[in-house]
Amino acid sequence: MGQEHKILVAGVTGQVARSLALADAPTGVTVLNAGRPELDLLDGDTVRAAIERYKPDIVVNAAAYTAVDQAESDEDAAFALNAAGPGRLAAGAAEHAIPIIHISTDYVFDGTKNAPYAETDPVAPLGVYGRSKLAGEQEVAAANPAHFILRTAWVYSPFGKNFVKTMLRVGAGRDELNVVDDQCGNPTSALDIARGILAASAKVLNGDPAATPGVYHMSGTGDATWADFASFIFECSRDLGGPCAAVNRITSAEFPTPVKRPANSRLDCQKIADTFGVRLPDWRESARECVETLILSGEWNS
């Protein structure tokens, strides 16, 4: 019988944390989720106690402050959870020589590049959220040499608050919606992120020499604007008898927000494909599955 491995996930309620809890782990791998108060990234004692209790072989940080606009007026809280917290978790894992996988974001870039961003491109976050996530990357890397930082983008799932659920809920009460059409990115299913994390973890756990620590980009294949994404969501929903609204394509200037979003959030994911053999599905395939799950379960307006 092969060795049994444990993956400890910091986070319970977030999209990626819930997706990891539901994902089919490889044979011999057990995924354990722990959240507050048992594992609180703001409390180093709970971090160390959870690691000692579960004795994991890999730690995954799926906890984060994700309210992009709210972060502008809540900077201390954003940095506490997105920077200092991950640093504590990485340090706690390092004390036991345990690797950490930390989830980061496309918002570390300013969006001015006119091609997908590579891991080596200069970072220049536009707001507090992006700065706090970049600080988290730096804290994790400094605290644990066995760090795998996964930047992803435009995350959605059947759970929690996200663009797919918002479009279906708001679209149910309107004939048409205004959606920004000058921001481009890679819509990414949290369920696909979870599968990617498990695939990468397997190589790390098996001691694959190619599985080198560092920063990796992992997002859905193919790109879209928010308006493209919304139109596709409603197309899928209409086919299932769900909510459907016409999409009016507008500019970011016509939809002002407290913090500017990157105009280009596309990520080049070749490095993780070459290193770990991970390439996430086309975003349309996964988005269709998400919409089907929400419409058929009746949870699209929850």
mmCIF file of C-alpha atoms in Angstrom:
data_model
loop_
_atom_site.group_PDB
_atom_site.id
_atom_site.type_symbol
_atom_site.label_atom_id
_atom_site.label_comp_id
_atom_site.label_asym_id
_atom_site.label_seq_id
_atom_site.Cartn_x
_atom_site.Cartn_y
_atom_site.Cartn_z
ATOM 1 C CA MET A 1 0.000 0.000 0.000
ATOM 2 C CA GLY A 2 1.315 3.460 -0.926
ATOM 3 C CA GLN A 3 1.915 6.213 1.564
ATOM 4 C CA GLU A 4 -1.112 8.168 2.737
ATOM 5 C CA HIS A 5 -0.878 11.945 2.314
ATOM 6 C CA LYS A 6 -2.853 14.765 3.906
ATOM 7 C CA ILE A 7 -3.525 18.208 2.447
ATOM 8 C CA LEU A 8 -4.619 20.826 4.968
ATOM 9 C CA VAL A 9 -6.687 23.636 3.448
ATOM 10 C CA ALA A 10 -6.890 26.921 5.331
ATOM 11 C CA GLY A 11 -10.438 28.032 4.607
ATOM 12 C CA VAL A 12 -13.906 26.502 4.643
ATOM 13 C CA THR A 13 -16.450 28.865 3.106
ATOM 14 C CA GLY A 14 -14.601 30.396 0.142
ATOM 15 C CA GLN A 15 -15.069 29.243 -3.441
ATOM 16 C CA VAL A 16 -11.737 27.427 -3.745
ATOM 17 C CA ALA A 17 -11.907 25.999 -0.219
ATOM 18 C CA ARG A 18 -15.370 24.550 -0.871
ATOM 19 C CA SER A 19 -14.273 23.240 -4.256
ATOM 20 C CA LEU A 20 -11.282 21.465 -2.681
ATOM 21 C CA ALA A 21 -13.578 19.888 -0.098
ATOM 22 C CA LEU A 22 -15.753 18.495 -2.912
ATOM 23 C CA ALA A 23 -13.021 17.536 -5.377
ATOM 24 C CA ASP A 24 -12.043 13.929 -6.070
ATOM 25 C CA ALA A 25 -8.645 13.688 -4.431
ATOM 26 C CA PRO A 26 -6.090 11.254 -5.884
ATOM 27 C CA THR A 27 -5.939 7.814 -4.302
ATOM 28 C CA GLY A 28 -4.097 7.985 -1.019
ATOM 29 C CA VAL A 29 -4.683 11.714 -0.550
ATOM 30 C CA THR A 30 -7.046 13.164 2.057
ATOM 31 C CA VAL A 31 -8.149 16.810 1.931
ATOM 32 C CA LEU A 32 -8.863 18.424 5.303
ATOM 33 C CA ASN A 33 -10.439 21.872 5.587
ATOM 34 C CA ALA A 34 -9.950 24.020 8.665
ATOM 35 C CA GLY A 35 -11.268 27.521 9.250
ATOM 36 C CA ARG A 36 -11.940 29.970 12.050
ATOM 37 C CA PRO A 37 -11.811 29.639 14.965
ATOM 38 C CA GLU A 38 -9.842 26.382 14.705
ATOM 39 C CA LEU A 39 -7.414 27.820 12.151
ATOM 40 C CA ASP A 40 -7.434 31.609 12.134
ATOM 41 C CA LEU A 41 -4.781 33.267 9.974
ATOM 42 C CA LEU A 42 -4.939 36.284 12.292
ATOM 43 C CA ASP A 43 -3.895 34.115 15.249
ATOM 44 C CA GLY A 44 -0.515 32.425 14.971
ATOM 45 C CA ASP A 45 -1.226 30.097 17.899
ATOM 46 C CA THR A 46 -4.186 28.536 16.075
ATOM 47 C CA VAL A 47 -2.107 28.189 12.899
ATOM 48 C CA ARG A 48 0.643 26.274 14.694
ATOM 49 C CA ALA A 49 -1.868 24.169 16.665
ATOM 50 C CA ALA A 50 -3.775 23.150 13.518
ATOM 51 C CA ILE A 51 -0.593 22.139 11.708
ATOM 52 C CA GLU A 52 0.539 20.081 14.702
ATOM 53 C CA ARG A 53 -2.911 18.515 15.071
ATOM 54 C CA TYR A 54 -3.409 17.485 11.438
ATOM 55 C CA LYS A 55 0.247 16.853 10.529
ATOM 56 C CA PRO A 56 -0.332 17.592 6.830
ATOM 57 C CA ASP A 57 2.081 16.885 3.997
ATOM 58 C CA ILE A 58 1.033 20.070 2.153
ATOM 59 C CA VAL A 59 -0.754 23.203 3.319
ATOM 60 C CA VAL A 60 -3.013 25.155 0.934
ATOM 61 C CA ASN A 61 -4.031 28.712 1.724
ATOM 62 C CA ALA A 62 -7.504 29.263 0.290
ATOM 63 C CA ALA A 63 -8.493 32.008 2.761
ATOM 64 C CA ALA A 64 -8.463 35.634 1.652
ATOM 65 C CA TYR A 65 -10.028 39.071 1.902
ATOM 66 C CA THR A 66 -11.638 39.361 -1.542
ATOM 67 C CA ALA A 67 -13.850 42.477 -1.363
ATOM 68 C CA VAL A 68 -11.891 44.527 -3.914
ATOM 69 C CA ASP A 69 -13.779 47.813 -3.555
ATOM 70 C CA GLN A 70 -14.307 47.547 0.199
ATOM 71 C CA ALA A 71 -10.558 47.042 0.683
ATOM 72 C CA GLU A 72 -9.977 50.673 -0.306
ATOM 73 C CA SER A 73 -11.529 51.804 2.968
ATOM 74 C CA ASP A 74 -10.549 48.695 4.955
ATOM 75 C CA GLU A 75 -6.818 48.517 4.250
ATOM 76 C CA ASP A 76 -5.743 47.160 7.629
ATOM 77 C CA ALA A 77 -8.149 44.229 7.418
ATOM 78 C CA ALA A 78 -7.132 43.424 3.826
ATOM 79 C CA PHE A 79 -3.418 43.371 4.676
ATOM 80 C CA ALA A 80 -4.036 41.396 7.879
ATOM 81 C CA LEU A 81 -5.787 38.580 6.054
ATOM 82 C CA ASN A 82 -4.029 38.718 2.669
ATOM 83 C CA ALA A 83 -0.438 39.426 3.762
ATOM 84 C CA ALA A 84 0.338 38.849 7.436
ATOM 85 C CA GLY A 85 -1.983 35.842 7.693
ATOM 86 C CA PRO A 86 -0.510 33.867 4.798
ATOM 87 C CA GLY A 87 2.952 34.691 6.152
ATOM 88 C CA ARG A 88 2.025 33.092 9.487
ATOM 89 C CA LEU A 89 0.662 30.014 7.728
ATOM 90 C CA ALA A 90 3.761 29.689 5.550
ATOM 91 C CA ALA A 91 6.032 30.056 8.567
ATOM 92 C CA GLY A 92 4.050 27.503 10.552
ATOM 93 C CA ALA A 93 4.347 25.027 7.696
ATOM 94 C CA ALA A 94 8.065 25.766 7.283
ATOM 95 C CA GLU A 95 8.702 24.843 10.927
ATOM 96 C CA HIS A 96 7.795 21.277 9.941
ATOM 97 C CA ALA A 97 9.353 21.433 6.437
ATOM 98 C CA ILE A 98 5.868 21.349 4.891
ATOM 99 C CA PRO A 99 5.340 22.941 1.433
ATOM 100 C CA ILE A 100 2.651 25.586 1.024
ATOM 101 C CA ILE A 101 0.426 26.345 -1.956
ATOM 102 C CA HIS A 102 -0.839 29.925 -1.789
ATOM 103 C CA ILE A 103 -3.545 31.329 -4.061
ATOM 104 C CA SER A 104 -2.949 34.813 -5.452
ATOM 105 C CA THR A 105 -4.464 36.992 -8.146
ATOM 106 C CA ASP A 106 -4.172 38.752 -11.497
ATOM 107 C CA TYR A 107 -4.708 42.013 -9.594
ATOM 108 C CA VAL A 108 -0.973 42.165 -8.824
ATOM 109 C CA PHE A 109 -0.651 43.575 -12.386
ATOM 110 C CA ASP A 110 -1.783 46.976 -13.641
ATOM 111 C CA GLY A 111 -3.347 45.630 -16.858
ATOM 112 C CA THR A 112 -1.401 47.834 -19.277
ATOM 113 C CA LYS A 113 0.359 44.981 -21.094
ATOM 114 C CA ASN A 114 -1.307 44.098 -24.401
ATOM 115 C CA ALA A 115 -0.581 40.373 -24.091
ATOM 116 C CA PRO A 116 -1.120 37.725 -21.377
ATOM 117 C CA TYR A 117 1.018 38.265 -18.291
ATOM 118 C CA ALA A 118 3.891 35.882 -17.576
ATOM 119 C CA GLU A 119 5.163 35.135 -14.086
ATOM 120 C CA THR A 120 8.270 37.230 -14.772
ATOM 121 C CA ASP A 121 6.400 40.407 -15.754
ATOM 122 C CA PRO A 122 6.700 43.434 -13.437
ATOM 123 C CA VAL A 123 3.976 43.729 -10.811
ATOM 124 C CA ALA A 124 2.153 47.018 -10.237
ATOM 125 C CA PRO A 125 -1.152 46.600 -8.392
ATOM 126 C CA LEU A 126 -3.754 49.350 -8.825
ATOM 127 C CA GLY A 127 -5.475 49.200 -5.439
ATOM 128 C CA VAL A 128 -5.351 48.030 -1.842
ATOM 129 C CA TYR A 129 -6.608 44.522 -2.659
ATOM 130 C CA GLY A 130 -3.897 43.956 -5.266
ATOM 131 C CA ARG A 131 -1.206 45.425 -3.009
ATOM 132 C CA SER A 132 -2.298 43.225 -0.107
ATOM 133 C CA LYS A 133 -2.223 40.105 -2.281
ATOM 134 C CA LEU A 134 1.227 41.011 -3.621
ATOM 135 C CA ALA A 135 2.433 41.519 -0.041
ATOM 136 C CA GLY A 136 1.011 38.074 0.738
ATOM 137 C CA GLU A 137 3.066 36.519 -2.054
ATOM 138 C CA GLN A 138 6.179 38.184 -0.644
ATOM 139 C CA GLU A 139 5.423 37.103 2.931
ATOM 140 C CA VAL A 140 4.835 33.491 1.885
ATOM 141 C CA ALA A 141 7.992 33.339 -0.224
ATOM 142 C CA ALA A 142 10.091 34.826 2.570
ATOM 143 C CA ALA A 143 8.676 32.506 5.242
ATOM 144 C CA ASN A 144 8.785 29.155 3.434
ATOM 145 C CA PRO A 145 11.311 28.107 0.771
ATOM 146 C CA ALA A 146 8.917 25.357 -0.396
ATOM 147 C CA HIS A 147 6.294 27.795 -1.675
ATOM 148 C CA PHE A 148 4.053 27.427 -4.705
ATOM 149 C CA ILE A 149 2.192 30.658 -5.422
ATOM 150 C CA LEU A 150 -0.700 30.177 -7.850
ATOM 151 C CA ARG A 151 -2.092 33.338 -9.428
ATOM 152 C CA THR A 152 -5.553 32.940 -10.859
ATOM 153 C CA ALA A 153 -8.280 35.257 -12.157
ATOM 154 C CA TRP A 154 -12.009 35.959 -12.474
ATOM 155 C CA VAL A 155 -12.995 33.097 -10.168
ATOM 156 C CA TYR A 156 -16.550 31.772 -10.193
ATOM 157 C CA SER A 157 -18.359 28.659 -8.963
ATOM 158 C CA PRO A 158 -21.785 27.454 -7.832
ATOM 159 C CA PHE A 159 -20.901 28.772 -4.345
ATOM 160 C CA GLY A 160 -20.670 32.144 -2.659
ATOM 161 C CA LYS A 161 -20.592 35.530 -4.339
ATOM 162 C CA ASN A 162 -19.268 35.641 -7.886
ATOM 163 C CA PHE A 163 -19.986 37.019 -11.340
ATOM 164 C CA VAL A 164 -22.026 34.054 -12.612
ATOM 165 C CA LYS A 165 -24.425 34.094 -9.677
ATOM 166 C CA THR A 166 -24.686 37.889 -9.755
ATOM 167 C CA MET A 167 -25.584 37.925 -13.461
ATOM 168 C CA LEU A 168 -28.283 35.280 -13.030
ATOM 169 C CA ARG A 169 -29.776 36.942 -9.964
ATOM 170 C CA VAL A 170 -29.769 40.477 -11.352
ATOM 171 C CA GLY A 171 -30.704 39.354 -14.860
ATOM 172 C CA ALA A 172 -33.817 37.645 -13.538
ATOM 173 C CA GLY A 173 -35.373 40.996 -12.762
ATOM 174 C CA ARG A 174 -34.327 42.996 -15.809
ATOM 175 C CA ASP A 175 -34.689 42.909 -19.575
ATOM 176 C CA GLU A 176 -31.177 44.249 -20.114
ATOM 177 C CA LEU A 177 -27.946 44.855 -18.203
ATOM 178 C CA ASN A 178 -24.967 47.153 -18.727
ATOM 179 C CA VAL A 179 -21.719 45.161 -18.569
ATOM 180 C CA VAL A 180 -18.158 46.385 -19.009
ATOM 181 C CA ASP A 181 -16.599 45.409 -22.318
ATOM 182 C CA ASP A 182 -13.103 46.940 -22.095
ATOM 183 C CA GLN A 183 -11.626 44.656 -19.437
ATOM 184 C CA CYS A 184 -10.320 41.309 -20.671
ATOM 185 C CA GLY A 185 -9.381 38.235 -18.656
ATOM 186 C CA ASN A 186 -9.637 34.477 -18.165
ATOM 187 C CA PRO A 187 -12.826 33.352 -16.395
ATOM 188 C CA THR A 188 -11.766 30.543 -14.066
ATOM 189 C CA SER A 189 -13.864 27.896 -12.347
ATOM 190 C CA ALA A 190 -12.994 27.325 -8.680
ATOM 191 C CA LEU A 191 -13.699 23.643 -9.283
ATOM 192 C CA ASP A 192 -11.013 23.644 -11.982
ATOM 193 C CA ILE A 193 -8.639 25.482 -9.640
ATOM 194 C CA ALA A 194 -9.194 22.765 -7.041
ATOM 195 C CA ARG A 195 -8.414 20.023 -9.571
ATOM 196 C CA GLY A 196 -5.305 21.913 -10.658
ATOM 197 C CA ILE A 197 -4.136 22.269 -7.050
ATOM 198 C CA LEU A 198 -4.603 18.546 -6.441
ATOM 199 C CA ALA A 199 -2.738 17.639 -9.628
ATOM 200 C CA ALA A 200 0.158 19.916 -8.711
ATOM 201 C CA SER A 201 0.121 18.627 -5.122
ATOM 202 C CA ALA A 202 0.488 15.054 -6.344
ATOM 203 C CA LYS A 203 3.765 15.924 -8.089
ATOM 204 C CA VAL A 204 5.049 17.774 -5.034
ATOM 205 C CA LEU A 205 4.076 14.901 -2.725
ATOM 206 C CA ASN A 206 5.752 12.380 -5.012
ATOM 207 C CA GLY A 207 8.973 14.374 -4.985
ATOM 208 C CA ASP A 208 8.935 15.100 -8.704
ATOM 209 C CA PRO A 209 12.179 17.020 -9.356
ATOM 210 C CA ALA A 210 10.372 19.213 -11.904
ATOM 211 C CA ALA A 211 8.031 20.518 -9.188
ATOM 212 C CA THR A 212 10.149 23.525 -8.279
ATOM 213 C CA PRO A 213 8.927 26.221 -5.888
ATOM 214 C CA GLY A 214 8.001 29.613 -7.275
ATOM 215 C CA VAL A 215 5.177 31.602 -8.843
ATOM 216 C CA TYR A 216 2.779 30.005 -11.335
ATOM 217 C CA HIS A 217 -0.200 31.284 -13.310
ATOM 218 C CA MET A 218 -3.277 29.041 -13.439
ATOM 219 C CA SER A 219 -6.487 30.301 -15.032
ATOM 220 C CA GLY A 220 -9.148 29.117 -17.436
ATOM 221 C CA THR A 221 -8.148 28.597 -21.055
ATOM 222 C CA GLY A 222 -9.359 31.300 -23.449
ATOM 223 C CA ASP A 223 -10.198 34.903 -22.718
ATOM 224 C CA ALA A 224 -13.269 37.133 -22.617
ATOM 225 C CA THR A 225 -14.464 40.552 -21.602
ATOM 226 C CA TRP A 226 -16.976 40.822 -18.772
ATOM 227 C CA ALA A 227 -19.651 41.491 -21.395
ATOM 228 C CA ASP A 228 -18.622 38.359 -23.316
ATOM 229 C CA PHE A 229 -18.796 36.381 -20.093
ATOM 230 C CA ALA A 230 -22.233 37.762 -19.209
ATOM 231 C CA SER A 231 -23.618 37.065 -22.683
ATOM 232 C CA PHE A 232 -22.430 33.469 -22.495
ATOM 233 C CA ILE A 233 -23.945 33.009 -19.032
ATOM 234 C CA PHE A 234 -27.346 34.188 -20.276
ATOM 235 C CA GLU A 235 -27.087 32.055 -23.411
ATOM 236 C CA CYS A 236 -26.520 28.953 -21.274
ATOM 237 C CA SER A 237 -29.247 29.957 -18.837
ATOM 238 C CA ARG A 238 -31.778 30.598 -21.629
ATOM 239 C CA ASP A 239 -31.187 27.099 -23.016
ATOM 240 C CA LEU A 240 -32.191 25.725 -19.607
ATOM 241 C CA GLY A 241 -35.212 27.977 -19.144
ATOM 242 C CA GLY A 242 -33.380 30.179 -16.646
ATOM 243 C CA PRO A 243 -32.980 33.966 -16.379
ATOM 244 C CA CYS A 244 -31.890 35.789 -19.508
ATOM 245 C CA ALA A 245 -31.190 39.478 -20.130
ATOM 246 C CA ALA A 246 -29.797 41.410 -23.069
ATOM 247 C CA VAL A 247 -26.246 42.682 -22.486
ATOM 248 C CA ASN A 248 -25.408 46.305 -23.280
ATOM 249 C CA ARG A 249 -21.641 46.640 -23.738
ATOM 250 C CA ILE A 250 -20.254 49.679 -21.911
ATOM 251 C CA THR A 251 -16.853 51.116 -20.988
ATOM 252 C CA SER A 252 -15.231 51.073 -17.561
ATOM 253 C CA ALA A 253 -15.654 54.861 -17.487
ATOM 254 C CA GLU A 254 -19.421 54.343 -17.704
ATOM 255 C CA PHE A 255 -19.331 52.021 -14.671
ATOM 256 C CA PRO A 256 -17.109 53.746 -12.092
ATOM 257 C CA THR A 257 -15.919 51.732 -9.074
ATOM 258 C CA PRO A 258 -13.906 52.743 -5.979
ATOM 259 C CA VAL A 259 -10.791 51.108 -7.438
ATOM 260 C CA LYS A 260 -9.689 50.801 -11.044
ATOM 261 C CA ARG A 261 -9.641 47.268 -12.442
ATOM 262 C CA PRO A 262 -6.873 46.027 -14.782
ATOM 263 C CA ALA A 263 -7.904 46.402 -18.422
ATOM 264 C CA ASN A 264 -5.944 43.237 -19.190
ATOM 265 C CA SER A 265 -6.068 40.394 -16.658
ATOM 266 C CA ARG A 266 -5.055 37.624 -19.037
ATOM 267 C CA LEU A 267 -2.494 35.200 -17.603
ATOM 268 C CA ASP A 268 0.033 33.127 -19.545
ATOM 269 C CA CYS A 269 -0.271 29.646 -18.043
ATOM 270 C CA GLN A 270 2.438 27.839 -20.013
ATOM 271 C CA LYS A 271 4.783 27.486 -17.032
ATOM 272 C CA ILE A 272 2.360 25.429 -14.926
ATOM 273 C CA ALA A 273 1.505 23.322 -17.985
ATOM 274 C CA ASP A 274 5.190 22.588 -18.592
ATOM 275 C CA THR A 275 6.051 21.994 -14.928
ATOM 276 C CA PHE A 276 2.999 20.201 -13.567
ATOM 277 C CA GLY A 277 1.102 19.113 -16.681
ATOM 278 C CA VAL A 278 -1.801 21.298 -15.534
ATOM 279 C CA ARG A 279 -3.915 23.099 -18.112
ATOM 280 C CA LEU A 280 -7.402 24.176 -17.079
ATOM 281 C CA PRO A 281 -10.336 23.619 -19.473
ATOM 282 C CA ASP A 282 -11.751 26.199 -21.844
ATOM 283 C CA TRP A 283 -13.672 28.699 -19.734
ATOM 284 C CA ARG A 284 -16.865 28.218 -21.750
ATOM 285 C CA GLU A 285 -16.987 24.512 -20.965
ATOM 286 C CA SER A 286 -16.649 25.097 -17.236
ATOM 287 C CA ALA A 287 -18.959 28.127 -17.200
ATOM 288 C CA ARG A 288 -21.685 26.115 -18.920
ATOM 289 C CA GLU A 289 -21.371 23.406 -16.265
ATOM 290 C CA CYS A 290 -21.602 26.037 -13.525
ATOM 291 C CA VAL A 291 -24.726 27.624 -14.995
ATOM 292 C CA GLU A 292 -26.333 24.197 -15.433
ATOM 293 C CA THR A 293 -25.596 23.336 -11.799
ATOM 294 C CA LEU A 294 -27.100 26.599 -10.572
ATOM 295 C CA ILE A 295 -30.218 26.495 -12.759
ATOM 296 C CA LEU A 296 -30.992 22.825 -12.199
ATOM 297 C CA SER A 297 -30.461 23.099 -8.427
ATOM 298 C CA GLY A 298 -32.488 26.314 -8.209
ATOM 299 C CA GLU A 299 -29.639 27.957 -6.252
ATOM 300 C CA TRP A 300 -28.827 30.634 -8.824
ATOM 301 C CA ASN A 301 -30.550 33.329 -6.754
ATOM 302 C CA SER A 302 -29.223 32.254 -3.349
#
